[in-house]
Short mmCIF file of C-alpha atoms and ligand atoms in Angstrom, two decimals:
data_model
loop_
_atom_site.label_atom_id
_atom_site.label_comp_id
_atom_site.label_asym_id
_atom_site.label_seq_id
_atom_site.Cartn_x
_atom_site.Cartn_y
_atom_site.Cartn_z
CA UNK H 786 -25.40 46.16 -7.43
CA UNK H 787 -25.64 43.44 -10.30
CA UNK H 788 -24.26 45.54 -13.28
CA UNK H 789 -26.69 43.58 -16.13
CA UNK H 790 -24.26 45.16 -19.01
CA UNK H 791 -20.78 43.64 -17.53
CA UNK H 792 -19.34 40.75 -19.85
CA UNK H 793 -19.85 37.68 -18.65
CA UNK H 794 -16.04 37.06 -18.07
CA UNK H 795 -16.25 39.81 -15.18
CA UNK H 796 -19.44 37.69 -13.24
CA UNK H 797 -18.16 34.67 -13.97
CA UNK H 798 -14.62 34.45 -12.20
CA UNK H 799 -14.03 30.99 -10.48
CA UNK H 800 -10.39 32.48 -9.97
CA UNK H 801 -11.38 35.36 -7.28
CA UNK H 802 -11.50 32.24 -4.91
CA UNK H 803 -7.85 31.28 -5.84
CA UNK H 804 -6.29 34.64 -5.14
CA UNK H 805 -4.72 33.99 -1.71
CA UNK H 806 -3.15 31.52 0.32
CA UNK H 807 -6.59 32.03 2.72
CA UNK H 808 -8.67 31.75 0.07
CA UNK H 809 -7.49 28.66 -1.47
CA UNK H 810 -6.98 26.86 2.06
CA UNK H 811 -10.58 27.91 3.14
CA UNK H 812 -12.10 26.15 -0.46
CA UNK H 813 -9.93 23.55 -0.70
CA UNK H 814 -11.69 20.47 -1.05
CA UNK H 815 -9.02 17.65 -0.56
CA UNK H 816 -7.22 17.67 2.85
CA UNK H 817 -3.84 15.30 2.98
CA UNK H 818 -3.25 14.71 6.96
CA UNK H 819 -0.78 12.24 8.17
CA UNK H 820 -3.78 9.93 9.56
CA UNK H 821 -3.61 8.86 5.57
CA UNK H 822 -0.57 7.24 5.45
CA UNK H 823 0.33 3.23 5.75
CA UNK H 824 4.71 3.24 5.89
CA UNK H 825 5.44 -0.06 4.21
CA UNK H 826 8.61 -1.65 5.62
CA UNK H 827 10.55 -4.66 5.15
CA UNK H 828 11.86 -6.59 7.76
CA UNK H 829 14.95 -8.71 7.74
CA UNK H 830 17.14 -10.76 10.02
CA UNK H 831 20.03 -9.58 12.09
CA UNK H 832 20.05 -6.61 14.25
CA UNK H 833 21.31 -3.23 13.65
CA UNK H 834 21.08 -3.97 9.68
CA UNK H 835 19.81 -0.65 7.82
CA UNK H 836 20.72 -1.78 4.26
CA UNK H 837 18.89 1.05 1.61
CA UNK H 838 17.28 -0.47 -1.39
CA UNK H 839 19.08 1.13 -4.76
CA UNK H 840 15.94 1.83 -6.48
CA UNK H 841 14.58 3.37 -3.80
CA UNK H 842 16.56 5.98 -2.01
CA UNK H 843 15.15 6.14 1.08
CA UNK H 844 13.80 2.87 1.66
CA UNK H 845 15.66 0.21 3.96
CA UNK H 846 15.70 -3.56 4.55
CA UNK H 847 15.95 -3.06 8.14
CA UNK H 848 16.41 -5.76 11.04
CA UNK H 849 13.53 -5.60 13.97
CA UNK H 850 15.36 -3.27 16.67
CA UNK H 851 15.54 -0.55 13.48
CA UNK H 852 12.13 -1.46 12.51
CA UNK H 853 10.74 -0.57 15.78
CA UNK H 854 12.87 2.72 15.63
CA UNK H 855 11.14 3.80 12.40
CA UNK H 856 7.39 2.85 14.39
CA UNK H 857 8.12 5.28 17.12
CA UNK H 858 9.41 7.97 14.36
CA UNK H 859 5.91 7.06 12.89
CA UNK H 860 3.41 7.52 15.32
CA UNK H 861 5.64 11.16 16.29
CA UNK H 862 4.90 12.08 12.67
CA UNK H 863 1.17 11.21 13.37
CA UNK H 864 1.21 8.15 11.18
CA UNK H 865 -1.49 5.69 12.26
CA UNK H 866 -0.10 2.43 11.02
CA UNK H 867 3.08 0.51 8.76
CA UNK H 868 2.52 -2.39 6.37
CA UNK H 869 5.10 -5.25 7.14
CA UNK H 870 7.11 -7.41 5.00
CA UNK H 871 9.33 -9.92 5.38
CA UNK H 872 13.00 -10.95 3.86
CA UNK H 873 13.53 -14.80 5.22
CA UNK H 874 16.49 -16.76 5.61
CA UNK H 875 15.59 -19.71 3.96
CA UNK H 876 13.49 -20.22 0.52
CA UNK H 877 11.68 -23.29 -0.95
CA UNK H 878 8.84 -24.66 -3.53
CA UNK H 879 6.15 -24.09 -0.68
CA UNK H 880 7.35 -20.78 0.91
CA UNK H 881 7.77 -22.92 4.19
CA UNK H 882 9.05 -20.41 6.25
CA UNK H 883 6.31 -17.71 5.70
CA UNK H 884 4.38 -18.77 8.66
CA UNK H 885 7.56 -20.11 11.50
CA UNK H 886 6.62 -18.25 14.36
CA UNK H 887 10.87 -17.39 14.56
CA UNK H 888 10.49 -14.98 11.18
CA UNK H 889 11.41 -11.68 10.49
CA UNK H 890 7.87 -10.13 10.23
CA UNK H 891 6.11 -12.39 13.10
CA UNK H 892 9.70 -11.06 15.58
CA UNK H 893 8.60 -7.36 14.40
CA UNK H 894 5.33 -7.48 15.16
CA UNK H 895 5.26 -8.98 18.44
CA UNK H 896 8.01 -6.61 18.68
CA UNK H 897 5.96 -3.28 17.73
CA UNK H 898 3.18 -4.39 19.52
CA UNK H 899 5.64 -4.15 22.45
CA UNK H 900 6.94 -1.14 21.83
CA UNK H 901 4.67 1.22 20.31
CA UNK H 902 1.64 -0.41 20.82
CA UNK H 903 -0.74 2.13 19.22
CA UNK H 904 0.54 1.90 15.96
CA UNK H 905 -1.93 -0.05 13.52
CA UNK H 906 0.23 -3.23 12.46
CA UNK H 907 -0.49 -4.54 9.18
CA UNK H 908 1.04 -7.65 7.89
CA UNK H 909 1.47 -8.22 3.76
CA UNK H 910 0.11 -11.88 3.17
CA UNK H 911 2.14 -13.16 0.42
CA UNK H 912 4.79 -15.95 -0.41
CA UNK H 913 6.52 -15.01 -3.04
CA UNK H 914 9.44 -13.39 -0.62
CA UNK H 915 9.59 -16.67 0.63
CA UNK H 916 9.35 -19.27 -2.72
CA UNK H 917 12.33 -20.00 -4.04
CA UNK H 918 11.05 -19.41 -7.49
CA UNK H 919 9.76 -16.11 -6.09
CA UNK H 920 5.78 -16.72 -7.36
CA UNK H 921 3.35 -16.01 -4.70
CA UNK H 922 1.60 -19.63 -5.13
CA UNK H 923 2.46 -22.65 -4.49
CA UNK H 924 3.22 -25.27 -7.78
CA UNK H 925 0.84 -28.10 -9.18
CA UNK H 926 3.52 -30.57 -9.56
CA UNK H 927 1.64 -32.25 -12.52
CA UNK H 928 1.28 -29.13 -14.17
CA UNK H 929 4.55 -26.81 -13.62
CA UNK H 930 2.84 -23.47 -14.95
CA UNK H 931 -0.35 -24.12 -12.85
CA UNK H 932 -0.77 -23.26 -9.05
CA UNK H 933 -2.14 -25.73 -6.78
CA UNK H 934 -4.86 -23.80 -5.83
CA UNK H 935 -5.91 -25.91 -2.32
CA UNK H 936 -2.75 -26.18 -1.82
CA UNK H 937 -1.75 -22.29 -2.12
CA UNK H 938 -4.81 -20.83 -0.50
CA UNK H 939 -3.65 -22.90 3.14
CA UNK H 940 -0.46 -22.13 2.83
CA UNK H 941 -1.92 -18.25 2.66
CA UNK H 942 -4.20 -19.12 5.90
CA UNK H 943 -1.44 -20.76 7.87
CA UNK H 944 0.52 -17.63 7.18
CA UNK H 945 -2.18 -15.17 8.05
CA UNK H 946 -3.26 -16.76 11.28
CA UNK H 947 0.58 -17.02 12.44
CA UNK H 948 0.54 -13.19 11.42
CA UNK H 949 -2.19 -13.18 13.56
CA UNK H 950 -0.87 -14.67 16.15
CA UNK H 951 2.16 -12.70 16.37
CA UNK H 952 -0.43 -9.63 17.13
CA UNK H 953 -0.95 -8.04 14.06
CA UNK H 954 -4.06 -5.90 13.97
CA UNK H 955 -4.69 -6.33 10.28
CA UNK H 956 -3.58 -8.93 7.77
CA UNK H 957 -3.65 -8.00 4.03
CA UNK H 958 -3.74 -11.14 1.14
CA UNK H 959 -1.70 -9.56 -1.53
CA UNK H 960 -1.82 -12.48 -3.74
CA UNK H 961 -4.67 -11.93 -5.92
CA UNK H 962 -6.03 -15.87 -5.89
CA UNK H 963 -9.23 -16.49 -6.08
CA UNK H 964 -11.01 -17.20 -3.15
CA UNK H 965 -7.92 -16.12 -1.13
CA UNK H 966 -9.67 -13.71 1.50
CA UNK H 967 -12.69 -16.28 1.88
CA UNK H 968 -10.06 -19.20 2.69
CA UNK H 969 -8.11 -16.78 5.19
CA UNK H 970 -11.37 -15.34 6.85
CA UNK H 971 -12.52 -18.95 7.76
CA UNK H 972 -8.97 -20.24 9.15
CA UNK H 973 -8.76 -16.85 11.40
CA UNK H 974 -12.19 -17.43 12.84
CA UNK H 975 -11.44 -21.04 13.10
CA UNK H 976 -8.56 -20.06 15.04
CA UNK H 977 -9.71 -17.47 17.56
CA UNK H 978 -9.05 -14.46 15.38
CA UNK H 979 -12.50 -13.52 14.17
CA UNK H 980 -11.52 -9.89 15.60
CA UNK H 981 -8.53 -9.33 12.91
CA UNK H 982 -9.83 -7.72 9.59
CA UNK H 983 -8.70 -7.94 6.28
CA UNK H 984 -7.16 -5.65 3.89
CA UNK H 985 -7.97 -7.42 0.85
CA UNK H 986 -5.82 -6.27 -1.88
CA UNK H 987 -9.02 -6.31 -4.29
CA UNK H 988 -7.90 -5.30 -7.34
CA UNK H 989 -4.26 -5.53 -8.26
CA UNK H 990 -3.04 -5.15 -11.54
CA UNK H 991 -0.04 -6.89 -13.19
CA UNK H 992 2.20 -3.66 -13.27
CA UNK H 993 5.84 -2.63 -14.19
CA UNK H 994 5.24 -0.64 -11.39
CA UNK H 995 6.13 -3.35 -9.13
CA UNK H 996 9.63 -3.45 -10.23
CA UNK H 997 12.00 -1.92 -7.25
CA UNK H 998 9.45 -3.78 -4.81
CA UNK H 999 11.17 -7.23 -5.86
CA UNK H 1000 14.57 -5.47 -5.37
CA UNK H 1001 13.51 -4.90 -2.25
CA UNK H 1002 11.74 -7.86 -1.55
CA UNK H 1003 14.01 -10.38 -2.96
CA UNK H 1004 10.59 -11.73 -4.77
CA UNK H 1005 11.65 -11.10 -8.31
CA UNK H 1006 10.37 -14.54 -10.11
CA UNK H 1007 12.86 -17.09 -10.98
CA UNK H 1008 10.51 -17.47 -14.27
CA UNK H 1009 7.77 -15.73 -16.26
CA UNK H 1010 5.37 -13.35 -14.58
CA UNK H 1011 1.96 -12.99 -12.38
CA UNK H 1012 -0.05 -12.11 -15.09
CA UNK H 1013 -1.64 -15.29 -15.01
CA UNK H 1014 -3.26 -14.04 -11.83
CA UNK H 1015 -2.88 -10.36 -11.26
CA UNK H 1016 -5.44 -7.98 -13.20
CA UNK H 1017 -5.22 -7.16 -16.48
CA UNK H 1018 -3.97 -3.16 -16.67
CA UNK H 1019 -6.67 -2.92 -19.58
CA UNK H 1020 -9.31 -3.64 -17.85
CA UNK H 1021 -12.12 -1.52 -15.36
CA UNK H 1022 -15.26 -3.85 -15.23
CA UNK H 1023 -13.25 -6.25 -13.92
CA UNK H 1024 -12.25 -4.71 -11.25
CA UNK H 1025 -15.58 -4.48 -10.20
CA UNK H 1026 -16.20 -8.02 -9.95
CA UNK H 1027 -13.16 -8.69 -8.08
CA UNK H 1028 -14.02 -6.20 -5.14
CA UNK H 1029 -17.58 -7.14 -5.25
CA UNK H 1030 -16.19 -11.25 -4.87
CA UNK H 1031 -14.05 -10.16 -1.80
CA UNK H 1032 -16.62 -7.98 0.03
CA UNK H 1033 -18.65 -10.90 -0.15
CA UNK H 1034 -15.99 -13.43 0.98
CA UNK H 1035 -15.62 -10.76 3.95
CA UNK H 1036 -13.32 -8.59 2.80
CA UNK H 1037 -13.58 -5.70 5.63
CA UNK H 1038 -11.29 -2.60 3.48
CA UNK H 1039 -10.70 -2.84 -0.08
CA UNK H 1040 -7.51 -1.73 -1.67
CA UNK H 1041 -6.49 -0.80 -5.27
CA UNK H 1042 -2.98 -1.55 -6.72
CA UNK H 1043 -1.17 1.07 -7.87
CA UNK H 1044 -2.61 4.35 -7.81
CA UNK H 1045 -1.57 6.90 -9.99
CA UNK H 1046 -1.92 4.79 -13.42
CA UNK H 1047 -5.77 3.38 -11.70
CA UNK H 1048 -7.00 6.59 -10.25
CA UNK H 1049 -9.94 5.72 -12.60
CA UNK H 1050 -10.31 2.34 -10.78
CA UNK H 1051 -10.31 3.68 -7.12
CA UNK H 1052 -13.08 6.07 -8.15
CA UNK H 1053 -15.32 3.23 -9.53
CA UNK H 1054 -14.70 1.28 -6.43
CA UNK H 1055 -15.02 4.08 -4.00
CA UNK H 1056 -18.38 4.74 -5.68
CA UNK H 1057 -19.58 0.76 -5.62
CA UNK H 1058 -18.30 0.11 -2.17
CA UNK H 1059 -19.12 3.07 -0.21
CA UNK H 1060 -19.42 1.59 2.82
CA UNK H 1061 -16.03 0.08 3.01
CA UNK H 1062 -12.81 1.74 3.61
CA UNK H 1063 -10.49 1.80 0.42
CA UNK H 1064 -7.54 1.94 0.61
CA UNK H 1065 -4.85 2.67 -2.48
CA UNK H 1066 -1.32 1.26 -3.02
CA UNK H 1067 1.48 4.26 -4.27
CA UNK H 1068 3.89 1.47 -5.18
CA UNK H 1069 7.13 0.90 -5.50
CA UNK H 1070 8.03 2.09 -8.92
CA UNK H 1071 5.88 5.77 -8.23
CA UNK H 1072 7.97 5.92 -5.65
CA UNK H 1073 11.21 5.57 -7.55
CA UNK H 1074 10.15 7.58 -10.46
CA UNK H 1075 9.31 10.54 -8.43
CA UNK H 1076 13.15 10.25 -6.29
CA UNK H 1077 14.97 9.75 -9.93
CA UNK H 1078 13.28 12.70 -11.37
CA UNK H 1079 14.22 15.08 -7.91
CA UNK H 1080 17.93 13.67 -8.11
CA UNK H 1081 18.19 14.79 -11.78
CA UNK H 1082 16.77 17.85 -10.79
CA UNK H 1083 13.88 17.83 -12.94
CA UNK H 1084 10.79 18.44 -10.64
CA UNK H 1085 10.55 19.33 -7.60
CA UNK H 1086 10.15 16.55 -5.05
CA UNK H 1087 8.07 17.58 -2.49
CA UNK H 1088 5.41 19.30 -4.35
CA UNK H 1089 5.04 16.64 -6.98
CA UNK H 1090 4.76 13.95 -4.27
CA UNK H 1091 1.89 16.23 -2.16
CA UNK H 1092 0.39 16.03 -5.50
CA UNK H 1093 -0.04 12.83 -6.49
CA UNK H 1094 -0.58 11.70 -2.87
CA UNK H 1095 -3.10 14.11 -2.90
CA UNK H 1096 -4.83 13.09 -6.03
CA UNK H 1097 -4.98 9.49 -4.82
CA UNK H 1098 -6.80 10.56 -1.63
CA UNK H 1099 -9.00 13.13 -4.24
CA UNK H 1100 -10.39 9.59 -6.42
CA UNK H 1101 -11.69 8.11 -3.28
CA UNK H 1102 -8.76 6.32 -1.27
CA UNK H 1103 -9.63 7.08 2.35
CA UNK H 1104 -5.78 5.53 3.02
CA UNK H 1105 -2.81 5.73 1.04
CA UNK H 1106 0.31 3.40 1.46
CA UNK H 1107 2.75 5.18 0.82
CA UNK H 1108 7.08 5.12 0.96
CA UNK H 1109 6.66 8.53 1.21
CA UNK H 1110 4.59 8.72 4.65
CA UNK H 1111 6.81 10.07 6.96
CA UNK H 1112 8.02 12.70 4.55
CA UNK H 1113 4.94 13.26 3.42
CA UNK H 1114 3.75 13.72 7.38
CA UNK H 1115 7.13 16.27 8.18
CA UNK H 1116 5.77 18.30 5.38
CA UNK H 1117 2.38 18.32 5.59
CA UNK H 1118 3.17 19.62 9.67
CA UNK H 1119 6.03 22.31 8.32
CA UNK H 1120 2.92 23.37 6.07
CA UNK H 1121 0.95 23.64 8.97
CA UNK H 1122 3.32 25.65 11.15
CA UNK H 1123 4.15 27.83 8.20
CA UNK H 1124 0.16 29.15 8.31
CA UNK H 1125 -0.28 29.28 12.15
C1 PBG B 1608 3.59 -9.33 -3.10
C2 PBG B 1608 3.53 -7.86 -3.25
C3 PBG B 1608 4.03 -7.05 -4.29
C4 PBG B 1608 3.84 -5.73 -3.89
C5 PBG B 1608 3.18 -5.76 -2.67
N1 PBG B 1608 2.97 -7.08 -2.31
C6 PBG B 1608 4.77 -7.40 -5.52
C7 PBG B 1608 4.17 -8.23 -6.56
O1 PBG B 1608 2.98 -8.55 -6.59
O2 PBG B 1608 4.95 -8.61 -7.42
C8 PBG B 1608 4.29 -4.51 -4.63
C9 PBG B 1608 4.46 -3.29 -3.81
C10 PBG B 1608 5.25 -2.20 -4.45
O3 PBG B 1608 5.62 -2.28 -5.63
O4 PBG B 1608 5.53 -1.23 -3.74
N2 PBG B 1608 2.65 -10.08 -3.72
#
């Protein structure tokens, strides 16, 4: 019976529902499952090479026999897919290497699509691991601070289609050009590839974050900075325009870049582009925050990275690539097993 004369704190109680563990898993409204993770690796030449990246404990440049390894621990852990990147040999002005069939990434993908074929390859299309002044573009040589845009955007589509080539089952322009996933969507068509989607990386800011990345990478530029190119952290509306350019251009999943500072900006996009996948980047330097703080002590590591992974996923991201995905997938599982 309604008691009429009971304060309204007593009817009003949103915390009954958050009493028990069973409670709080039946109402819980954002599910984290190891089909939302993308492992980023970073291939390198050699074999048996497992070299960890110092800000990033955890994290290895590893040649193609470990990076096959770390697939198969993958797709155990119920991780659908890994983002590849590659450390070459041999830098120049144009990023020549990026797209010799004999590199790092295009040896690891034929090489995972070997081995574990079910997992989801996705190759990073980029050159600045491969310039030697570490920009992603390639140089007008009349005007040194200006990218030859022709010029860049082919180099991009060479790189792609010899990504696809290789067998990758995605390919994912990191570059933030414009006109970058309209140039690469014509040259794989052209080329037989009209199957292989892209994961354009839509809106990417021009963030700190990036930081251990280009540790990791060796793609920390010789001069200056990609803010000439990459988005503007201040601004929203802009975003907008960018992901509504590279649906057009045939952009098939849309990504945001990072997440935890643009949570804001995968909401507005999931909202926009509902009917396209989105995807969100948990970068480098979230990563490395998160492992400084647990080393000091000073939170606790797996719940704050279940957190944020979990907000990410709670804006909109339908995907999360992550340096924390197989962790993430052994603890969502010992979770799991800890209930049944
Ligand atoms: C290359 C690229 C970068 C990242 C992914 N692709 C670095 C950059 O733009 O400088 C960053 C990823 C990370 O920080 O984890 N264009």
């Amino acid at each position: 019976m309604l008691d009429i004369h009971a304060p309204a704190a007593q009817l009003q109680q949103p915390q009954r529902l958050r009493r028990t563990a069973g409670l709080r898993r039946l109402t819980r409204e954002t599910r984290l499952t190891p089909d939302d993770f993308v492992l980023p690796l970073f291939v390198t030449q050699g074999e048996n090479v497992r070299n960890e990246v110092s800000s990033m404990p955890g994290v290895f440049q590893m040649s193609v026999d470990k990076i096959v390894e770390r697939g198969r621990e993958a797709v155990a852990l119920g991780v659908p897919a890994v983002l590849l990147f590659g450390l070459p040999a041999h830098k120049d002005a144009s990023g020549s290497s990026a797209d010799a069939d004999g590199e790092a990434v295009q040896e690891a993908v034929r090489a995972l699509k070997k081995d574990v074929p079910e997992l989801v390859v996705i190759t990073d299309v980029c050159l600045c691991e491969y310039t030697d002044h570490g920009h992603c573009g390639v140089f007008d040589t009349m005007h040194d601070s200006l990218f030859d845009m022709p010029a860049t955007l082919a180099r991009h589509a060479d790189v792609a289609v010899s990504h696809a080539r290789a067998g990758a089952d995605v390919v994912a322009p990191s570059g933030m050009f414009d006109g970058l996933v309209a140039a690469l969507r014509a040259a794989l068509d052209a080329a037989g590839f009209a199957h292989v989607p892209i994961l354009s990386y839509a809106v990417k800011y021009a963030s700190a974050f990036y930081g251990p990345f280009r540790d990791a990478a060796g793609s920390v530029p010789a001069f200056g900075d990609r803010r000439a190119h990459q988005m503007d952290p201040a601004n929203a509306r802009e975003a907008l325009r960018e992901a509504a350019l590279d649906v057009e251009a045939g952009a098939d999943m849309l990504m945001v870049k990072p997440a935890i500072a643009y949570l804001d900006i995968i909401y507005r996009l999931r909202v926009q582009h509902p009917d396209r996948p989105l995807a969100a980047y948990h970068v480098s330097g979230e990563y490395a925050m998160l492992k400084a703080a647990a080393r000091n002590g000073w939170l606790d590591e797996r719940r704050a990275a279940l957190e944020a992974l979990t907000a990410i996923k709670r804006a909109g991201a339908d995907f999360i690539l992550t340096y924390y995905a197989l962790d993430a997938a052994r603890w969502l599982r010992e979770d799991a097993e800890s209930v049944s």
